Backbone as a ProteinNet text record, in pm:
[ID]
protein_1_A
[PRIMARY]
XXXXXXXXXXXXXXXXXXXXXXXXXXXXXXXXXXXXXXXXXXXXXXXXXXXXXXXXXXXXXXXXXXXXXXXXXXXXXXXXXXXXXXXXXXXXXXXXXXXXXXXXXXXXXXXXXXXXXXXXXXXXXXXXXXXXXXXXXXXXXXXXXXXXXXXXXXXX
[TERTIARY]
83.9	0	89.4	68.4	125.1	126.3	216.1	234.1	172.5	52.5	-28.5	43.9	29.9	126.4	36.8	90.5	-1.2	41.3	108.9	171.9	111.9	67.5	8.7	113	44	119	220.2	337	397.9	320.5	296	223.9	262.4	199.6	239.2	321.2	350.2	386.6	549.9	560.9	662.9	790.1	744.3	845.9	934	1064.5	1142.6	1096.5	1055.2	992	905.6	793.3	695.8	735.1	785.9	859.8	943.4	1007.6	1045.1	980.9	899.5	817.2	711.9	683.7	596.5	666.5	789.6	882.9	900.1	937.6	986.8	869.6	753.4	653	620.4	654.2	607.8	697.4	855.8	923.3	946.9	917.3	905.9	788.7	663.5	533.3	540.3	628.4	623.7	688.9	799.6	914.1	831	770.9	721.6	582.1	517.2	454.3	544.1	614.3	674	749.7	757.9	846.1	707.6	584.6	513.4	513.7	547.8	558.1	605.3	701.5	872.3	838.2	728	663.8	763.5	831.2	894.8	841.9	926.5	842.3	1015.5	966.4	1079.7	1180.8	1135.2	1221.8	1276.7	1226	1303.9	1429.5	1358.4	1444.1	1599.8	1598.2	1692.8	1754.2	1686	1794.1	1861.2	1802	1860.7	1990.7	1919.9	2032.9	2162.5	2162.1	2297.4	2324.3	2247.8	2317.2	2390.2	2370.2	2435.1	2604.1	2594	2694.5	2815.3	2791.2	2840.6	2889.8	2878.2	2924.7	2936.5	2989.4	3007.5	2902.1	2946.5	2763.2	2775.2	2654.2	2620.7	2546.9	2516.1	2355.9	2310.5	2222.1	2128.2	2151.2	2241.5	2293	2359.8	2475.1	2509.9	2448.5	2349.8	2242.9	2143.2	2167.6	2078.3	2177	2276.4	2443.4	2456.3	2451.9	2492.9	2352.4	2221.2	2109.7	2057.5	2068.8	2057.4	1917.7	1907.5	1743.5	1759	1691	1640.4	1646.1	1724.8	1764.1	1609.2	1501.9	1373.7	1338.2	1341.2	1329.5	1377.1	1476.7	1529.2	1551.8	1519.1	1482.8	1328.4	1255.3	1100.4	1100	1198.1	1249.1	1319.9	1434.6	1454.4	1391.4	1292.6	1227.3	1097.9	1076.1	991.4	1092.6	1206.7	1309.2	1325.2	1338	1317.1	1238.5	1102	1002.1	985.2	1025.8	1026.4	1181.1	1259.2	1380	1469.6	1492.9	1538.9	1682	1676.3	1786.8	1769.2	1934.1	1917	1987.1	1950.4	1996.2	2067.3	2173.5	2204.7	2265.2	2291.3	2337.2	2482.1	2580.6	2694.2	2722.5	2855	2878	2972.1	3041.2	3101.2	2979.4	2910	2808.3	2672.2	2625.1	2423.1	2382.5	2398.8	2329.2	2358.6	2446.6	2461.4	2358.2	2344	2293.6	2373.4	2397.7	2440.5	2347.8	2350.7	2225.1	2342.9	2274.8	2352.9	2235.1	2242.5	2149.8	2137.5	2059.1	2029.9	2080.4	2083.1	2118	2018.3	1887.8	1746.7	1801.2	1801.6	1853.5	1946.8	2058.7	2135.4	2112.2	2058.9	1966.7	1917.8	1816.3	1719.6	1746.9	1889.5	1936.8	1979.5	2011.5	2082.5	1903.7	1822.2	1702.2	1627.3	1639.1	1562.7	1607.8	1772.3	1857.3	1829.5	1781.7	1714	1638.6	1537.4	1409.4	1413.7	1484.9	1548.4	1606.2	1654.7	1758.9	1639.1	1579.2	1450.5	1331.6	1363.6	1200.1	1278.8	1432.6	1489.9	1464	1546.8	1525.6	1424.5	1260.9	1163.4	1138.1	1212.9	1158.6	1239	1376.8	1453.1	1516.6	1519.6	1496.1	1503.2	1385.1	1385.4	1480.8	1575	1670.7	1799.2	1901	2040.4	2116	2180.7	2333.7	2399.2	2419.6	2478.6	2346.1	2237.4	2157.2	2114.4	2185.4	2125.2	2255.2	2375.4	2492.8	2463.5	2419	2398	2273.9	2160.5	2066.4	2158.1	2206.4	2269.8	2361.5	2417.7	2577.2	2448	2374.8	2238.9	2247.9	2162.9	2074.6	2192.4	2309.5	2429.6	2448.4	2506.6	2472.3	2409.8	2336	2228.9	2202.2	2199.1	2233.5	2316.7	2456.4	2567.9	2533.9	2499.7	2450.4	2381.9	2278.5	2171.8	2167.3	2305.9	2344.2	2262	2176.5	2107.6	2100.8	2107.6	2182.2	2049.7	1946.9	1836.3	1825.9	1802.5	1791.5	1585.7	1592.7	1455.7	1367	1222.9	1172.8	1091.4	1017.1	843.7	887.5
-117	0	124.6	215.2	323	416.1	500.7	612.4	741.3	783.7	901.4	969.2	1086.2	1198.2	1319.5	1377.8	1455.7	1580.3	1621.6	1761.4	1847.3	1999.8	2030	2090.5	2107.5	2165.8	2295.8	2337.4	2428.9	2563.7	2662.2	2792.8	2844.1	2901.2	3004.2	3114.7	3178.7	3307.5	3265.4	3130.9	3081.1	3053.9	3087.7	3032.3	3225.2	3212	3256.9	3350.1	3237.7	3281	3376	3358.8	3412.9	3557.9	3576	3716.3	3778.3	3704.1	3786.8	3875.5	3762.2	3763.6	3906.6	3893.4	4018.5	4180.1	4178.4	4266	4309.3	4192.4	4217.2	4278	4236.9	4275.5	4436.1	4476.6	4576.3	4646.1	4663	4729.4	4785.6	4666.4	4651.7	4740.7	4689.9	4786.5	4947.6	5006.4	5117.3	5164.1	5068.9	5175.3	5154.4	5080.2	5045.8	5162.7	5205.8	5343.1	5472.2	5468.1	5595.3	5573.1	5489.3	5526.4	5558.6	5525.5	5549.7	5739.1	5799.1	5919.7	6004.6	5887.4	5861.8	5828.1	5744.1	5662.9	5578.1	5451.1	5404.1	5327.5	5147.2	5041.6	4994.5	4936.2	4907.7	4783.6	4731.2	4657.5	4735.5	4846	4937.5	4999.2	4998.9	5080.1	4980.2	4867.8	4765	4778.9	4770.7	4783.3	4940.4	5043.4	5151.4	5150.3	5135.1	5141.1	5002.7	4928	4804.3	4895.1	4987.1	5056.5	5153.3	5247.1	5352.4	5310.1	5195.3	5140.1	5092.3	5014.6	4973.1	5040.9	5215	5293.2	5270.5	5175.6	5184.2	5143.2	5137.8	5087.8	4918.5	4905.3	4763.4	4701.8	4587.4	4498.6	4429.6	4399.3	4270.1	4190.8	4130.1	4036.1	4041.3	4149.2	4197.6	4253.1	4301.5	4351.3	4224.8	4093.6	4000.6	3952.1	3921.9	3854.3	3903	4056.2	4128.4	4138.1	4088.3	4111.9	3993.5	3872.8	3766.6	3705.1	3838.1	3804.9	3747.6	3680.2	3610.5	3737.7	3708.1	3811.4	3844.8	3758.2	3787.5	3914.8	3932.2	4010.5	4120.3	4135.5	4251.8	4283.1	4218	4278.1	4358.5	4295.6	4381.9	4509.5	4523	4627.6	4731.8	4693.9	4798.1	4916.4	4777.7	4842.9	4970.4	4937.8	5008.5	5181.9	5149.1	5241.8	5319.4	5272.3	5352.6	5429.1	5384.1	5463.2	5527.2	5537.2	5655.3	5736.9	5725.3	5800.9	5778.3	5724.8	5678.7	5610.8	5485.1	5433.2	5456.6	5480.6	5441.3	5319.2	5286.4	5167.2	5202.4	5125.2	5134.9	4982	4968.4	4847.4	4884.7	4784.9	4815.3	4814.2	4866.6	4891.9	4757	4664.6	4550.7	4429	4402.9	4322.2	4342	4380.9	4416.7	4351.7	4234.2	4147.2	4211.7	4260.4	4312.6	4507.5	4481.2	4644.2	4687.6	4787.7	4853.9	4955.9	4961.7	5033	5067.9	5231.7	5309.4	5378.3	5496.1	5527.9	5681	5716	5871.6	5961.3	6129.1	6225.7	6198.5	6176.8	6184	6054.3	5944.6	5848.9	5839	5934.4	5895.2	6029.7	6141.7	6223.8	6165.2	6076.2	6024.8	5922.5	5842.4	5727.2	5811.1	5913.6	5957.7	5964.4	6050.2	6061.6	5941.2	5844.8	5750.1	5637.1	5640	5608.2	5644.2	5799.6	5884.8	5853.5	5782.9	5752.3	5625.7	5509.6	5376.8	5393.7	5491.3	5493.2	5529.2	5646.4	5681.8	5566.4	5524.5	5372.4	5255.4	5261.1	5189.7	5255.4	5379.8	5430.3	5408	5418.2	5439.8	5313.1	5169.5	5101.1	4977.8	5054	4985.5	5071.3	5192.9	5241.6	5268	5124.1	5073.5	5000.1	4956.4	4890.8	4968.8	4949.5	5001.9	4962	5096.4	5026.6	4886.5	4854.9	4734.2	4616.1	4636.1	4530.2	4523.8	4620.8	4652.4	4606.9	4615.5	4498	4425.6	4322.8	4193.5	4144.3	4203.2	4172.7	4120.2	4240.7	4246.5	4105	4147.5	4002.9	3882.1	3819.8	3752.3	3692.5	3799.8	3805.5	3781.8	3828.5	3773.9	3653	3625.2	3473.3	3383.6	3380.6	3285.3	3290.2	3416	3473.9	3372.2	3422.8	3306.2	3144.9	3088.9	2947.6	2878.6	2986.6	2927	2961.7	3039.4	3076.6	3148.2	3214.8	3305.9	3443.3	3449.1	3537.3	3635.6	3582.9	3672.8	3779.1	3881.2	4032.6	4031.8	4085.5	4079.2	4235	4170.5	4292.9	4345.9	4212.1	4242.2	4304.9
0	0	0	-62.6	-102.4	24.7	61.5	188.9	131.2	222.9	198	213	176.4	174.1	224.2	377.9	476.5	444.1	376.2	374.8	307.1	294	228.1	111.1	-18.3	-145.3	-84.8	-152.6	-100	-142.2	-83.1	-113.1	-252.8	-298.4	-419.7	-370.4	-271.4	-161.7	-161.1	-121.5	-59	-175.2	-282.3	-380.4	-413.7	-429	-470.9	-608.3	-707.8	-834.9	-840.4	-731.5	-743.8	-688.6	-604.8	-557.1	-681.3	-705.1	-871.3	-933	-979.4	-1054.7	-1058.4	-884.1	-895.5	-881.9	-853	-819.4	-997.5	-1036.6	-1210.4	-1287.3	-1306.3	-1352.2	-1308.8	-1192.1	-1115.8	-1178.7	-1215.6	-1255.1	-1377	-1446	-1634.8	-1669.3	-1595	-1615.5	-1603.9	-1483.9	-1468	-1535.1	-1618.2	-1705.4	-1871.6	-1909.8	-1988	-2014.6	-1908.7	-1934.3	-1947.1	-1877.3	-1850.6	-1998.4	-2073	-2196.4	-2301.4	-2294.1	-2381	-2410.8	-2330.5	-2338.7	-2431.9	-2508.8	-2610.1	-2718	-2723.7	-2834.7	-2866.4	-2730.4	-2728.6	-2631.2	-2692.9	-2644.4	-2515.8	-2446.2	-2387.4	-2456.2	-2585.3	-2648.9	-2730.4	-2789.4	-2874.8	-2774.6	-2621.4	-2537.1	-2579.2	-2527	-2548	-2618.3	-2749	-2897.6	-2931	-2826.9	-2849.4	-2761.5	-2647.3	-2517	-2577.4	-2637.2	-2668.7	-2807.8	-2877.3	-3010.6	-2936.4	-2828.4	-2786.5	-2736	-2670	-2608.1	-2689	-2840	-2934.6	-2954.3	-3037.9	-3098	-3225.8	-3273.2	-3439.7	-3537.7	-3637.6	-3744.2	-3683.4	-3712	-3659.9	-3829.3	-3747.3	-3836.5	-3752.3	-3811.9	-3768.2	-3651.6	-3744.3	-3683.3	-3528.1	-3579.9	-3434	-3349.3	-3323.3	-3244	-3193	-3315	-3234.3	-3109.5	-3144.5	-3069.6	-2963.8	-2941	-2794.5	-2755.6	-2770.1	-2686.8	-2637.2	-2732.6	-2705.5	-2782.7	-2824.4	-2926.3	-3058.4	-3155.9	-3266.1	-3364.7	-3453.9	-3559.8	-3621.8	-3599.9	-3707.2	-3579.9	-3432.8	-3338.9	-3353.6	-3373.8	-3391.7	-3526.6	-3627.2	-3737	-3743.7	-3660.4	-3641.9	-3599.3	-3473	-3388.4	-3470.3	-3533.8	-3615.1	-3712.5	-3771.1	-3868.6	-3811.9	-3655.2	-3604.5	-3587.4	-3556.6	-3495.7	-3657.6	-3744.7	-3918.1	-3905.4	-3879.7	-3876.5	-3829.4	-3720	-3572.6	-3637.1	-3722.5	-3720.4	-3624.7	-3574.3	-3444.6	-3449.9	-3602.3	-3654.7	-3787.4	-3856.3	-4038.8	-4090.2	-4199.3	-4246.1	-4410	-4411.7	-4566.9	-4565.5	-4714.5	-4776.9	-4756.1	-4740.8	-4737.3	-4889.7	-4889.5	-5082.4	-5109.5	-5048.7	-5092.6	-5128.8	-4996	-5036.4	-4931.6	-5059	-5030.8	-5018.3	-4937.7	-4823	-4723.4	-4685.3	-4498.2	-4520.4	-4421.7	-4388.5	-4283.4	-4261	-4171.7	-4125.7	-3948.1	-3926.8	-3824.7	-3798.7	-3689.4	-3562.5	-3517.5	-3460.9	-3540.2	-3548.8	-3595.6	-3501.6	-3558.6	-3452.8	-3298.4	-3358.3	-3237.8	-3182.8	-3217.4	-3128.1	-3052.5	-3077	-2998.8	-2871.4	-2946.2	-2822.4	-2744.4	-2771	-2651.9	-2564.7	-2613.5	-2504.3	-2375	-2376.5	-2213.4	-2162.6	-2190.2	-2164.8	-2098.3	-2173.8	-2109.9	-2032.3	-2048.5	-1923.3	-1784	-1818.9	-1696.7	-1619.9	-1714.1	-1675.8	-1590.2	-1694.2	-1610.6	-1470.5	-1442.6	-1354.7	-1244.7	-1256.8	-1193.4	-1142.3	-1237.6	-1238.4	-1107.8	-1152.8	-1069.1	-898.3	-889.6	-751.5	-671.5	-763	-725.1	-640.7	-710.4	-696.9	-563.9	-574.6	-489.6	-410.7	-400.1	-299.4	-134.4	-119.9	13.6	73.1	-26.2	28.6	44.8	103	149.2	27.7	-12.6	-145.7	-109.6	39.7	-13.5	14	19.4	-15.8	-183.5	-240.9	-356.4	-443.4	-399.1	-409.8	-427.4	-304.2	-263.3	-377.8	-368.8	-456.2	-599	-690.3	-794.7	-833.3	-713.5	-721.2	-692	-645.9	-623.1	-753.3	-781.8	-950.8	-1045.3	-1054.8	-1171.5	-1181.2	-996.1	-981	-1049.8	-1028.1	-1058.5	-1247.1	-1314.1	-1451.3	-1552.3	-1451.6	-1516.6	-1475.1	-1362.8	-1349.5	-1441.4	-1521	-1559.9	-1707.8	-1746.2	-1882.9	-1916.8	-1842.9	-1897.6	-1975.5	-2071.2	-2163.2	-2266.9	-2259.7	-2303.7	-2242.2	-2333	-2276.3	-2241.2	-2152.2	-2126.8	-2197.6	-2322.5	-2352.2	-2343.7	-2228.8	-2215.2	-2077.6
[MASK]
++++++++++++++++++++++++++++++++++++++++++++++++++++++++++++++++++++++++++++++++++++++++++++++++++++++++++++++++++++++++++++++++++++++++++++++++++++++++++++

């Protein structure tokens, strides 16, 4: 006969994840309005903020590589960032398969700007804790980052 099992299920409260989870959501959401202001999505934020950092002309490709996203992803993204003026694109002149995309004058205006904002959304939100719990958190969260090879840039 099989051993009943008296214990009850572990809580939803009690898991690690779920604290994330609602912390992460809470953070992404508030920066994710506060950029609508920009007419900017927080995945465009991404592909702007890893173009600012790069400095030189990029493509595709390389923008999928340092974000960790699916080249068909950030080929969508770009093409939104065209439209907004935000990034330009040309064919390279050896071979017109590659594009080269840079950031525009306005783009590269608005990355300190909404760095601003990040940095702000952050304070707002951590805050409550002491710099070196906000260390500790960080070195935490890398932790666990590198363990788990986690290398996707997050855009929702």
């Amino acid at each position: 006969m099989a051993k009943q099992k008296t214990s009850e299920p572990s809580h939803l409260k009690s898991h690690l994840g779920y604290h994330l989870r609602v912390v992460s959501n809470a953070v992404s959401h508030s920066f994710a309005k506060k950029l609508t202001n920009w007419d900017v999505t927080v995945a465009e934020w991404v592909i702007l903020r890893e173009m600012y950092s790069y400095k030189a002309n990029s493509s595709p490709s390389i923008v999928a590589e340092f974000t960790g996203l699916s080249r068909g992803a950030v080929s969508k993204l770009i093409e939104r960032l065209l439209q907004k003026g935000l990034v330009s694109r040309e064919e390279a002149a050896i071979d017109r398969r590659y594009q080269e995309i840079k950031l525009t004058k306005e783009g590269r205006k608005l990355v300190p700007r909404l760095s601003e904002i990040a940095d702000e959304n952050d304070i707002s939100y951590f805050s409550v804790l002491s710099q070196k719990e906000r260390e500790e958190l960080r070195k935490i969260l890398s932790k666990l980052t590198t363990a788990h090879k986690l290398n996707l840039t997050p855009i929702e």
